[in-house]
XYZ file of C-alpha atoms in Angstrom:
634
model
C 0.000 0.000 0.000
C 2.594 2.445 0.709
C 4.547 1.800 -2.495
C 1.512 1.958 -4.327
C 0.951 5.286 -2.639
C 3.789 6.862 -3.846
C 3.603 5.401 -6.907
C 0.114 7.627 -7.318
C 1.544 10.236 -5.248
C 4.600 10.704 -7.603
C 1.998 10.412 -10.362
C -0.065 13.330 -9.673
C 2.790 15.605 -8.521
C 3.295 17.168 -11.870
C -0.376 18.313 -12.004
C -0.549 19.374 -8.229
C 2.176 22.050 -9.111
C 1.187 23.287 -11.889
C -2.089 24.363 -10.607
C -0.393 25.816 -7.059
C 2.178 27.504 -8.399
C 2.745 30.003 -11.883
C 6.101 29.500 -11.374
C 6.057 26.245 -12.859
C 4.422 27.280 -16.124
C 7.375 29.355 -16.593
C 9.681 26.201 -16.220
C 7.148 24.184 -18.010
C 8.998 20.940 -16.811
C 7.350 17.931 -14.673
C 9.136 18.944 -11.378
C 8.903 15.224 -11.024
C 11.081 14.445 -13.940
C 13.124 17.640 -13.538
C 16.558 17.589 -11.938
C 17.337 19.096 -8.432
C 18.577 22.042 -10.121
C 14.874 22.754 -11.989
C 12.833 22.003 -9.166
C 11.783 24.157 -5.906
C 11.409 23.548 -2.546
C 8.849 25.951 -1.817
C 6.534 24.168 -4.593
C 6.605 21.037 -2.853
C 6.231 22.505 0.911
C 3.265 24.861 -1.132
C 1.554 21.391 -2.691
C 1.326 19.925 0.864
C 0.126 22.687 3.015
C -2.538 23.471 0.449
C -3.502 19.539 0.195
C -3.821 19.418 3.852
C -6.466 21.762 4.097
C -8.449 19.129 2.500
C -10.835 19.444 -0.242
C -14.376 19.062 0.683
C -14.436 15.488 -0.374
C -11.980 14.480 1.803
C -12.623 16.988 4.701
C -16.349 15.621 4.761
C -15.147 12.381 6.038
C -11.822 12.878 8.427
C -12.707 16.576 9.600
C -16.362 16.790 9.779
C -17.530 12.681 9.994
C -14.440 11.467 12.055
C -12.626 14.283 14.058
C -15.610 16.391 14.858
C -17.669 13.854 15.477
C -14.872 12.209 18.370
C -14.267 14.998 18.960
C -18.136 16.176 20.419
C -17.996 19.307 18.020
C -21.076 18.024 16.434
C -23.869 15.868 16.584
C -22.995 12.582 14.301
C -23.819 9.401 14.751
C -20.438 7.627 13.037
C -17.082 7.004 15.989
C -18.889 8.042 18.689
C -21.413 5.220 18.184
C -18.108 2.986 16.922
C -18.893 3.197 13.242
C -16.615 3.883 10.782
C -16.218 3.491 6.479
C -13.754 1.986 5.123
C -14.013 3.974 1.894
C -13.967 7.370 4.159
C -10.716 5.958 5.425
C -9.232 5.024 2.947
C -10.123 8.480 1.299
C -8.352 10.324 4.042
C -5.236 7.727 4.309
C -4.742 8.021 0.543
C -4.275 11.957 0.958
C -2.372 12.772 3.665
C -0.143 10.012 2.229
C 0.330 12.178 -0.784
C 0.899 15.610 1.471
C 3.400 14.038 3.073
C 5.138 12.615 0.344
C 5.424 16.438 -0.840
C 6.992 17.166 2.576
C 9.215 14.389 2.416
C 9.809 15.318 -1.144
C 10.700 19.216 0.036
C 13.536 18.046 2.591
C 14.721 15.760 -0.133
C 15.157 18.599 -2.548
C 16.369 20.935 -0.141
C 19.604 18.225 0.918
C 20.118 17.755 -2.364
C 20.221 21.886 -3.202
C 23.078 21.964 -0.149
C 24.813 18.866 -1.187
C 25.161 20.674 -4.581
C 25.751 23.672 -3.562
C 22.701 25.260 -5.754
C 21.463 26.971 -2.700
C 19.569 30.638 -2.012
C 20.084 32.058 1.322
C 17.081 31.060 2.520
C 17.255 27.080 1.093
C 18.075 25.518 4.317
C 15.246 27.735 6.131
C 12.732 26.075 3.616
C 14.421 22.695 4.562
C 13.108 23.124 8.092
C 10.108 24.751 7.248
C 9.684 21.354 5.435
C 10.368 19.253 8.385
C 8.245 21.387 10.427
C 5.472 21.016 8.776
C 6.239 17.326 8.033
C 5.810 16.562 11.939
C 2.813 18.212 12.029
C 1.319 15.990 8.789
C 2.757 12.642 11.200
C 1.129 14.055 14.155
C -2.169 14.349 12.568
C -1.636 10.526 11.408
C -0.241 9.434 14.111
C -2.782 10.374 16.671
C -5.665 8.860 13.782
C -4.588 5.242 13.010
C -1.219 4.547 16.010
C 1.866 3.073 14.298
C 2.409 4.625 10.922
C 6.213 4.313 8.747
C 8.112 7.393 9.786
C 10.418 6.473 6.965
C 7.602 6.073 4.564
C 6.618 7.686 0.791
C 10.365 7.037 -0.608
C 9.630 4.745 -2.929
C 9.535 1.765 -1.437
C 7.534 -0.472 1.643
C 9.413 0.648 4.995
C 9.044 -0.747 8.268
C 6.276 0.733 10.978
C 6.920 2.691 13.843
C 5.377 2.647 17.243
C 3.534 5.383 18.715
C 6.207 6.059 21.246
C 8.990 6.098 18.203
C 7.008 8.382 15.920
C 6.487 10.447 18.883
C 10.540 10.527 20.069
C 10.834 11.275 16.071
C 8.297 14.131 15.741
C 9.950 15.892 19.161
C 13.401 15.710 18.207
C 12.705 16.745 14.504
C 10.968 20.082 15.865
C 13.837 20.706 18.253
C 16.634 20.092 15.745
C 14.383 21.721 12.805
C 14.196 25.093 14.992
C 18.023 25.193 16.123
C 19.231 24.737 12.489
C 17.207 27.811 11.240
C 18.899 30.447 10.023
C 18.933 33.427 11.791
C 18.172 37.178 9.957
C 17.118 35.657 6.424
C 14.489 36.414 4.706
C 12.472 34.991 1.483
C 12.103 37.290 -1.219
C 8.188 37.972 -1.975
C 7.540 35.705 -4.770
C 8.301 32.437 -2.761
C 6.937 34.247 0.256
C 3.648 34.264 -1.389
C 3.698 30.270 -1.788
C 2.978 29.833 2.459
C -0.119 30.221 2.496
C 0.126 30.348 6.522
C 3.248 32.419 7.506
C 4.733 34.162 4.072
C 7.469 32.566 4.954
C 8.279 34.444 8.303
C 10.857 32.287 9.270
C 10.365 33.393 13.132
C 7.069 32.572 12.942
C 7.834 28.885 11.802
C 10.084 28.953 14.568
C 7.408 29.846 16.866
C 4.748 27.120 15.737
C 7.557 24.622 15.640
C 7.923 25.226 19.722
C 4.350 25.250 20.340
C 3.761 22.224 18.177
C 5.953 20.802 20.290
C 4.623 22.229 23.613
C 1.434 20.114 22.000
C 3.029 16.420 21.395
C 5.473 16.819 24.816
C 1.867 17.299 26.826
C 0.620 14.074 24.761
C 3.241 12.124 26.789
C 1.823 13.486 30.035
C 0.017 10.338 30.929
C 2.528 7.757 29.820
C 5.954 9.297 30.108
C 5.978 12.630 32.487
C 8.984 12.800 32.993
C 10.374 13.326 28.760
C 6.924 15.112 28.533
C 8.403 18.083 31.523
C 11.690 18.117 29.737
C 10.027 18.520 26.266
C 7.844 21.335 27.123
C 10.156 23.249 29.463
C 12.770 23.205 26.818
C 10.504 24.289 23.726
C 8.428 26.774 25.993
C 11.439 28.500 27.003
C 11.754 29.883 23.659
C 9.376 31.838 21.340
C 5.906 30.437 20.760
C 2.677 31.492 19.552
C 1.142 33.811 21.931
C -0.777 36.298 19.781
C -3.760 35.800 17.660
C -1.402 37.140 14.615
C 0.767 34.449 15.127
C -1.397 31.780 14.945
C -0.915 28.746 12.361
C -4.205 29.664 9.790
C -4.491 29.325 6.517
C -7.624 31.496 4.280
C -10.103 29.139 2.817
C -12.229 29.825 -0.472
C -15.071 29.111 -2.103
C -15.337 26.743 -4.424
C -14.339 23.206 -5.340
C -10.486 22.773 -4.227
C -8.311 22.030 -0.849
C -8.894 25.643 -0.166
C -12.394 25.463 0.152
C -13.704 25.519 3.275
C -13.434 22.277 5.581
C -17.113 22.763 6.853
C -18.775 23.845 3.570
C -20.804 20.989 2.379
C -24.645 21.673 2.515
C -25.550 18.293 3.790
C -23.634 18.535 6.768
C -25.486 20.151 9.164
C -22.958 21.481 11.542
C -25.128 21.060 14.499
C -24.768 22.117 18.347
C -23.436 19.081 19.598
C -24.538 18.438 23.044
C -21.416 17.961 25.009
C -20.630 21.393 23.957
C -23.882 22.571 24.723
C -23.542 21.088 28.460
C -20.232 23.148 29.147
C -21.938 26.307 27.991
C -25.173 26.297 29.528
C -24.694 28.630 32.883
C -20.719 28.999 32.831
C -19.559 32.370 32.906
C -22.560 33.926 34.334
C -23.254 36.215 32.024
C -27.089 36.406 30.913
C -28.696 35.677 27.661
C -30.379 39.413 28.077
C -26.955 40.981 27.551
C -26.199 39.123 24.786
C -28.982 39.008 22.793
C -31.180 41.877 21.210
C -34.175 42.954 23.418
C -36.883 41.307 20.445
C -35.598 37.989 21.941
C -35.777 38.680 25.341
C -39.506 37.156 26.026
C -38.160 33.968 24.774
C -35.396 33.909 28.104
C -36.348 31.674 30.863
C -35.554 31.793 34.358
C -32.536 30.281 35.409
C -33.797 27.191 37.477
C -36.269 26.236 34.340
C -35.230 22.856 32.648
C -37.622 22.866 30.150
C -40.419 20.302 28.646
C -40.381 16.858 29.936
C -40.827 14.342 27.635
C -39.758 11.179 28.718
C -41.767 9.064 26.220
C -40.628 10.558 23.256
C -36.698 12.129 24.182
C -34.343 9.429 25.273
C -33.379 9.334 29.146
C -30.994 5.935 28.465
C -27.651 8.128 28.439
C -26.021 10.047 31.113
C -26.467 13.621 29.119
C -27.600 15.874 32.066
C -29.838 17.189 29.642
C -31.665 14.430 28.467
C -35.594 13.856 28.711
C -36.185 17.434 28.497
C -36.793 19.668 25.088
C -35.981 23.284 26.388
C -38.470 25.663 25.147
C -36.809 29.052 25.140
C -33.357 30.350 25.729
C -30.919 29.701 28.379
C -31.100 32.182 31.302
C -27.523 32.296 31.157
C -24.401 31.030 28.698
C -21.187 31.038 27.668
C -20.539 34.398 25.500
C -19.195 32.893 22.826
C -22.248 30.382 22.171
C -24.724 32.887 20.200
C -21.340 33.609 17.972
C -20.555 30.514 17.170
C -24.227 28.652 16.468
C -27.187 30.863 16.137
C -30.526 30.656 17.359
C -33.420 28.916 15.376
C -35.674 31.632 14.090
C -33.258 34.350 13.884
C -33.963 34.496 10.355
C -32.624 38.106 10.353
C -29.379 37.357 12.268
C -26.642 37.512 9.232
C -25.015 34.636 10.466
C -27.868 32.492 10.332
C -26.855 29.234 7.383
C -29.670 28.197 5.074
C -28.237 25.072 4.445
C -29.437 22.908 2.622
C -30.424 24.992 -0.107
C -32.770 22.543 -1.844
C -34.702 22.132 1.178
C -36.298 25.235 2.654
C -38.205 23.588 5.298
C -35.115 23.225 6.845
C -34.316 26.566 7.656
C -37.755 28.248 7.173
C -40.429 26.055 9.450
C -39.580 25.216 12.718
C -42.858 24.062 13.983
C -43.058 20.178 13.622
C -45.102 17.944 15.205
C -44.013 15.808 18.549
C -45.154 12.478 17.423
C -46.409 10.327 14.731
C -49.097 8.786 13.803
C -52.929 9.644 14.884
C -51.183 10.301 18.569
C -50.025 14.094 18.446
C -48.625 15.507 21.672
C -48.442 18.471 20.510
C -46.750 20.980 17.546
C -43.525 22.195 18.799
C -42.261 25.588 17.708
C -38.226 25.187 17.754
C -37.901 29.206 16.548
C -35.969 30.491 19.587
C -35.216 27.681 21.709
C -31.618 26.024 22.270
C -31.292 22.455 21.984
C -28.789 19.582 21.008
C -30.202 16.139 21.875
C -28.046 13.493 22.458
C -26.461 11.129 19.413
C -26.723 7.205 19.588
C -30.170 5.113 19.176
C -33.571 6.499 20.450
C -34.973 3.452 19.329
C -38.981 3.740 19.950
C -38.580 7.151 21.076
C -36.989 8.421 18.168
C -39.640 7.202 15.220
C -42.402 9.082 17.200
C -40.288 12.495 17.254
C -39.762 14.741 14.919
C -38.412 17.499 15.996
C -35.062 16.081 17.973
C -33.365 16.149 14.207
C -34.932 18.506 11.955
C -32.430 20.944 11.241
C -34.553 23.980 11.468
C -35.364 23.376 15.093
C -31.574 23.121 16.258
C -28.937 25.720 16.325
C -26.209 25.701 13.769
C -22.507 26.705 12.779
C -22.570 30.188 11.670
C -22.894 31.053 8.123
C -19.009 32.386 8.130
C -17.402 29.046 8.942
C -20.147 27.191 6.198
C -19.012 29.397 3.570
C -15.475 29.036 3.218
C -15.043 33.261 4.173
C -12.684 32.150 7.182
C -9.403 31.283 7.908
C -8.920 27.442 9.079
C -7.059 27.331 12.694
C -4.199 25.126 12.614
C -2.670 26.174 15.844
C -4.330 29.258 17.847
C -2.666 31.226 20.449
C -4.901 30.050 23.047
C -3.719 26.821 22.998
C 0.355 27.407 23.914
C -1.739 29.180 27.133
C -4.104 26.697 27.866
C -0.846 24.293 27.856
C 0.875 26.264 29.702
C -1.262 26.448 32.383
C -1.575 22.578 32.339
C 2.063 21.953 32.176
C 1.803 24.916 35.240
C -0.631 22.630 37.563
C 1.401 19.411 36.551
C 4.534 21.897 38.812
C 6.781 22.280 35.319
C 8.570 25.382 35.123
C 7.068 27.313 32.794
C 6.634 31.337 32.468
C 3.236 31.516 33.955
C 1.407 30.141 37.390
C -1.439 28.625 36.045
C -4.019 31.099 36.540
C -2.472 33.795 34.666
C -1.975 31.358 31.573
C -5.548 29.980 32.268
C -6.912 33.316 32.183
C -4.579 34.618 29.175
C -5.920 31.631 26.929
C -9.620 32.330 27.849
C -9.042 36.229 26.795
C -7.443 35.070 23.936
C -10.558 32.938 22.902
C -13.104 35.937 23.415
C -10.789 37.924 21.197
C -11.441 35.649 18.126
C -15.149 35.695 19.160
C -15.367 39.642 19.673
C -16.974 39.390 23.106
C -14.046 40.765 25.331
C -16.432 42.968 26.968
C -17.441 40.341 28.628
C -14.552 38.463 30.064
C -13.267 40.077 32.910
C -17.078 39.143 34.533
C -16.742 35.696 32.890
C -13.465 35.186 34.729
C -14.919 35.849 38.258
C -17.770 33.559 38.018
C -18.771 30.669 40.420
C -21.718 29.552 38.731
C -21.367 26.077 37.492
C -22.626 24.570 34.134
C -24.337 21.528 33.401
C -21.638 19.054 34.067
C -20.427 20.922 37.465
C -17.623 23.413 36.178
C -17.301 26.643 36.730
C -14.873 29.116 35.069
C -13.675 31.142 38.659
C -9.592 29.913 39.160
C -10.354 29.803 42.748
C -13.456 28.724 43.088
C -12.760 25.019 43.106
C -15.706 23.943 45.171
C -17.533 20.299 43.994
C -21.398 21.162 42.835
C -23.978 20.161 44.706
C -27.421 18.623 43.799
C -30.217 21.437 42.841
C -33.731 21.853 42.678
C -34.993 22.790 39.025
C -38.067 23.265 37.908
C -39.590 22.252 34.483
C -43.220 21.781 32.739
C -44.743 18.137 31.963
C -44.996 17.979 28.450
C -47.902 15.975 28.668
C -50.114 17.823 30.958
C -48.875 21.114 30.934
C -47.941 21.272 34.705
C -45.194 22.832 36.586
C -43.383 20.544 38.858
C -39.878 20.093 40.265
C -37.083 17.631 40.498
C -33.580 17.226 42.116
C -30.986 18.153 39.177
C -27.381 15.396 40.190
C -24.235 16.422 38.205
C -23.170 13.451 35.916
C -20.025 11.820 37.080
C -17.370 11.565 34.562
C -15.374 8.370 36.108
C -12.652 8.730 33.125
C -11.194 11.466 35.732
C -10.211 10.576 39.258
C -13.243 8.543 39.602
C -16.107 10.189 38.806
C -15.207 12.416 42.477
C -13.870 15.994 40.842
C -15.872 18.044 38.531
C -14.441 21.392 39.547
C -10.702 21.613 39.312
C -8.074 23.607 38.063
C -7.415 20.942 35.083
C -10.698 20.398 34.314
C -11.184 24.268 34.425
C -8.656 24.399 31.661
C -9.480 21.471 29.259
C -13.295 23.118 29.243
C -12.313 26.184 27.825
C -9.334 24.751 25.597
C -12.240 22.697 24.583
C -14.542 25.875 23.772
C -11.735 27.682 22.485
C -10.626 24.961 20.011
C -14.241 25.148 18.259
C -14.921 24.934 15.532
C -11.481 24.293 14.191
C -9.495 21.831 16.366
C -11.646 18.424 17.129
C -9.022 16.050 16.354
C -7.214 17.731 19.381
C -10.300 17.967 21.461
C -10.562 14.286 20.648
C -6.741 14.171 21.466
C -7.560 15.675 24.671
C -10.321 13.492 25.737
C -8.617 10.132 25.134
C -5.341 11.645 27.105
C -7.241 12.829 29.879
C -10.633 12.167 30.175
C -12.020 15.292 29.835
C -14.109 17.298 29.475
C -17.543 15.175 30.111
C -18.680 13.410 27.117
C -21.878 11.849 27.380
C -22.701 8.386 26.184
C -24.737 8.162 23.138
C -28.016 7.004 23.992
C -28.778 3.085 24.631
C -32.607 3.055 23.502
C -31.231 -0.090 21.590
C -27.781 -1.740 21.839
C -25.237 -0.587 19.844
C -24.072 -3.126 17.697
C -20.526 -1.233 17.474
C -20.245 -0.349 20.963
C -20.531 -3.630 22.844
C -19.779 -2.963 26.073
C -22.153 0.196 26.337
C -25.495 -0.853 27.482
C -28.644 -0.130 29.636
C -26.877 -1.329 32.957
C -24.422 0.765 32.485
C -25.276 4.278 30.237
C -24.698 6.166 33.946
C -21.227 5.661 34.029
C -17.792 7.082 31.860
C -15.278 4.161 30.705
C -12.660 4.510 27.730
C -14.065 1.224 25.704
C -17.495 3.783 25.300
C -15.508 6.216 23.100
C -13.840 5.786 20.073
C -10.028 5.481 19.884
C -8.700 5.504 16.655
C -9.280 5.088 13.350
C -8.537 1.311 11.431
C -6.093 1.011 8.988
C -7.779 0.701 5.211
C -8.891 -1.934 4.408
C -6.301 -2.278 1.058
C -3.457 -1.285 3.683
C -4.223 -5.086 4.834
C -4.454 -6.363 1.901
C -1.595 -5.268 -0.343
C 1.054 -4.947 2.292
C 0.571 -7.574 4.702
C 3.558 -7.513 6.161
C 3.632 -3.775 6.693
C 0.008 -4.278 8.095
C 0.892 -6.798 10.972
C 3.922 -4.985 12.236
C 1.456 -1.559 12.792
C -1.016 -4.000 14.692
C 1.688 -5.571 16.512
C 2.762 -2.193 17.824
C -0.849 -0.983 18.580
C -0.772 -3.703 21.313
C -4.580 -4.657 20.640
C -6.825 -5.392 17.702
C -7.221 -3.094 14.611
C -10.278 -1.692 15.559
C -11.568 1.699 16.660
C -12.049 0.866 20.505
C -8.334 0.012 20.823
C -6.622 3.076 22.881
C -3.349 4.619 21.272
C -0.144 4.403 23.707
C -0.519 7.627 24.812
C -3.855 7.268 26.016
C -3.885 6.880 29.323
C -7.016 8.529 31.427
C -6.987 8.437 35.467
């Protein structure tokens, strides 16, 4: 499989730079073909970083079916229910095969240049601009299938690597890649204008190399602290990205190509997912009447109202703390950045508000649909200005007779500037080298924050990209808790308590009450802590990394455990997820999440060898339940 991959890769080259780069129609050679002398560096480091912003094909199935839906940025019923496609996978596998055969390709070049002596200034910079970005290509692997071939997409079948050597690999290449950079040079503009994330700002690469590799050290946290502290305090005693500016993004387009946007495709619906929803709902404590316009006010409820209880028709067989209930307004109070990022149902004349899918205008246009099926009607829900996100997994009975717990109308959505490909896709943003930092702070590293000024530093940075600062230094001193028993306060650290809520019986209209439990999450410490200073942090890295980061969210979650992810509902069993069921939906284990993704299928087939030495490092079957070396939660 991997010869036959570069094989293809090495096939398509040609084409790949002649559509990236006008230089090449001036050369009007196959780079491929061409001697070292013809060809560029910067084409081949160009070809990859483009490719790897995935066309919409390929970014349907890894970014939007796989990572965000591990990663509990949306509401999808494939990995977190234990399904996967083989074709999807083998889709994804095939490209970023070919994007790092470019990067490999680029270093190759560039040794070749210096060997020869047919070097610029700035050749050996684009050398470890090349290897840079190559470790970022094997971390994005890496952390998808386990064992890959560091030494792959040369021409011939190499040997697999474990985890723990692609990992040693990856840290050493970003430490080596950022002390051989040369110091004062600079690209002249018409190869700066082929990095499409940094113009080829040298220091910049510099400073996403370190907090790339701030990133993989805190990977090894759970397995291997000790080379994790002495990764991190090395690279985070340099420069690393701590300003919006100098975050890794790249502009996306519209269109049909791998700069179109990663979240573009009409039938995806982008929704709320509702482990995102639960960390927003109350934390911060600022209220839904200061962030919304006063024409939406009557739709506010008070802030002990649950909602509607239907418990015949809304699955209760998962350990979502909101599940049962269909809320029938808008939250009392939430997160700031919630009504920027998904917007309400209804708000037809909010800007921001998607019509997706375009063919079908009863998607965006009529909320009102009708409880149940059949001659039994409950009654007709109208979804315009609530805020839901139902849980994913099997609702079984309960699901048939409701029709309102999917329709896309009736649930908020991504807004219209991250559907449209107007954006720029986040890579790396500067809240993350804080959010790590003040993680690598509580751990007792030495590192140039405490934790709460790095905590707080990576939330402010977050509210920046949102453009709801205004509202932070309020956020930052609140104690109120959200729906899974976090609060945002750096010293307020006390444990939630059960609460009284009130909500309306959906089938006779009355008020009544009920004791509200936060869900234990017993993937950290036991199910005992819900309000500490780590869990603090990995909730807003969490909120901070959406939309654009769910394969680290994912990353995060299989490390550590956090934040809460509910378990899919259990109506009926889950074929996929075997050892979920209806004993057991109440409690958090790692073999009720996904862990990986398989190999392809023709990765088995055509190099069998190859094949069984990746398995034999993964320590466990080749299947998506089987955790990756690093993961290790408490």
């Amino acid at each position: 499989m991997i010869n036959n991959i570069k094989k293809w890769t090495l096939a398509i080259t040609g084409a790949l730079a002649l559509n990236a780069c006008s230089d090449f129609e001036e050369i009007n050679v196959n780079p491929v073909a061409a001697n070292a002398d013809q060809v560029q560096v910067e084409y081949f480091i160009n070809n990859s970083i483009t490719g790897a912003q995935q066309n919409p094909h390929v970014a349907e199935r890894a970014f939007v079916l796989y990572w965000k839906a591990a990663g509990r940025m949306d509401r999808i019923n494939s990995l977190p229910v234990g399904y996967y496609s083989d074709g999807w996978t083998n889709d994804y596998f095939n490209s970023i095969s070919g994007w790092l055969n470019h990067a490999y390709t680029a270093v190759q070049i560039a040794d070749e240049k210096i060997e020869s002596g047919n070097i610029t200034e700035y050749t050996n910079n684009l050398k470890q601009v090349a290897r840079i970005w190559r470790v970022y290509l094997l971390s994005e692997m890496t952390d998808n299938f386990g064992p890959i071939a560091i030494n792959g997409y040369q021409g011939e079948n190499p040997d697999f690597n474990s985890v723990e050597e692609v990992y040693d690999f990856m840290l050493t290449e970003l430490k080596q890649a950022v002390a051989d950079m040369d110091e004062g040079v600079t690209a002249p503009s018409n190869v700066q204008e082929l990095d499409p994330a940094y113009g080829y700002n040298f220091d910049s690469w510099k400073k996403y190399a370190n907090s790339m590799r701030m990133r993989l050290a805190m990977r090894l946290s759970q397995v291997d602290e000790a080379r994790a502290q002495a990764e991190f305090e090395d690279a985070v005693s340099g420069q690393f990205i701590s300003t919006w500016e100098e975050s890794f993004k790249v502009a996306e387009k519209p269109g049909w190509d791998d700069l179109t946007g990663v979240m573009s495709r009409e039938w995806n619906m982008q929704y709320l997912s509702p482990t995102l929803n639960n960390l927003m709902i109350g934390l911060g404590g600022i209220s839904s009447e200061e962030l919304l316009p006063a024409d939406l006010h009557e739709h506010i409820k008070s802030e002990d109202y649950f909602g509607k209880k239907y418990e015949n028709h809304f699955t209760t067989l998962t350990n979502n703390p909101s599940a049962g209930y269909w809320f029938d307004g808008l939250h009392a109070e939430i997160d700031p950045r919630a009504y920027e990022a998904y917007i309400v149902p209804g708000w037809f004349d909010n800007p921001e508000m998607n019509r997706y899918p375009s063919w079908s205008p009863g998607t965006t246009g009529n909320t009102k649909r009708n409880l149940l099926n059949g001659e039994e009607v409950v009654e007709e829900i109208d979804a315009a200005f609530t805020w839901n996100a139902p849980s994913m997994g099997d609702w079984g009975e309960k699901g048939s007779k409701n029709q309102v717990y999917s329709w896309a109308g009736a649930l908020p959505r991504l807004a219209n500037r991250f559907r449209n490909s107007s954006s720029e896709r986040v890579f790396f943003g500067a809240w993350e080298s804080y959010f790590l930092i003040a993680e690598a702070a509580v751990r007792g590293w030495s590192v140039p924050h405490d934790g709460q000024t790095a905590y707080e530093e990576g939330v402010k940075q977050s509210f920046g990209y949102w453009n709801v600062s205004s509202y932070v230094e309020d956020y930052l001193i609140s104690d109120d808790y959200n729906r899974v028993g976090t609060s945002v306060n750096w010293n307020h650290t006390a444990e939630p308590t059960d609460k009284t809520v009130t909500y309306i019986n959906g089938y006779n209209g009355n008020e009544e009450t009920t004791t509200f439990s936060y869900p234990d999450n017993h993937l950290y410490k036991n199910g005992s802590v819900k309000n500490d200073h780590l869990t603090k942090i990995i909730t807003q890295k969490f909120i901070a990394q959406t939309p654009w980061l769910p394969l680290e969210t994912w990353n995060d979650h299989r490390r550590l455990g956090l934040p809460f992810f509910e378990n899919p509902a259990i109506e009926n069993s889950l074929p996929n997820l075997p050892a979920l069921d209806q004993s057991n939906y109440t409690e958090s284990r790692q073999e009720f999440f996904p862990q990986r993704l398989k190999y392809p299928g023709n990765l088995q087939n055509n190099v069998p060898e190859g094949y069984q030495q990746a398995v034999n490092h993964l320590g466990g079957d080749d299947s998506v339940l089987t955790p990756l070396w690093w993961a290790r939660p408490e």
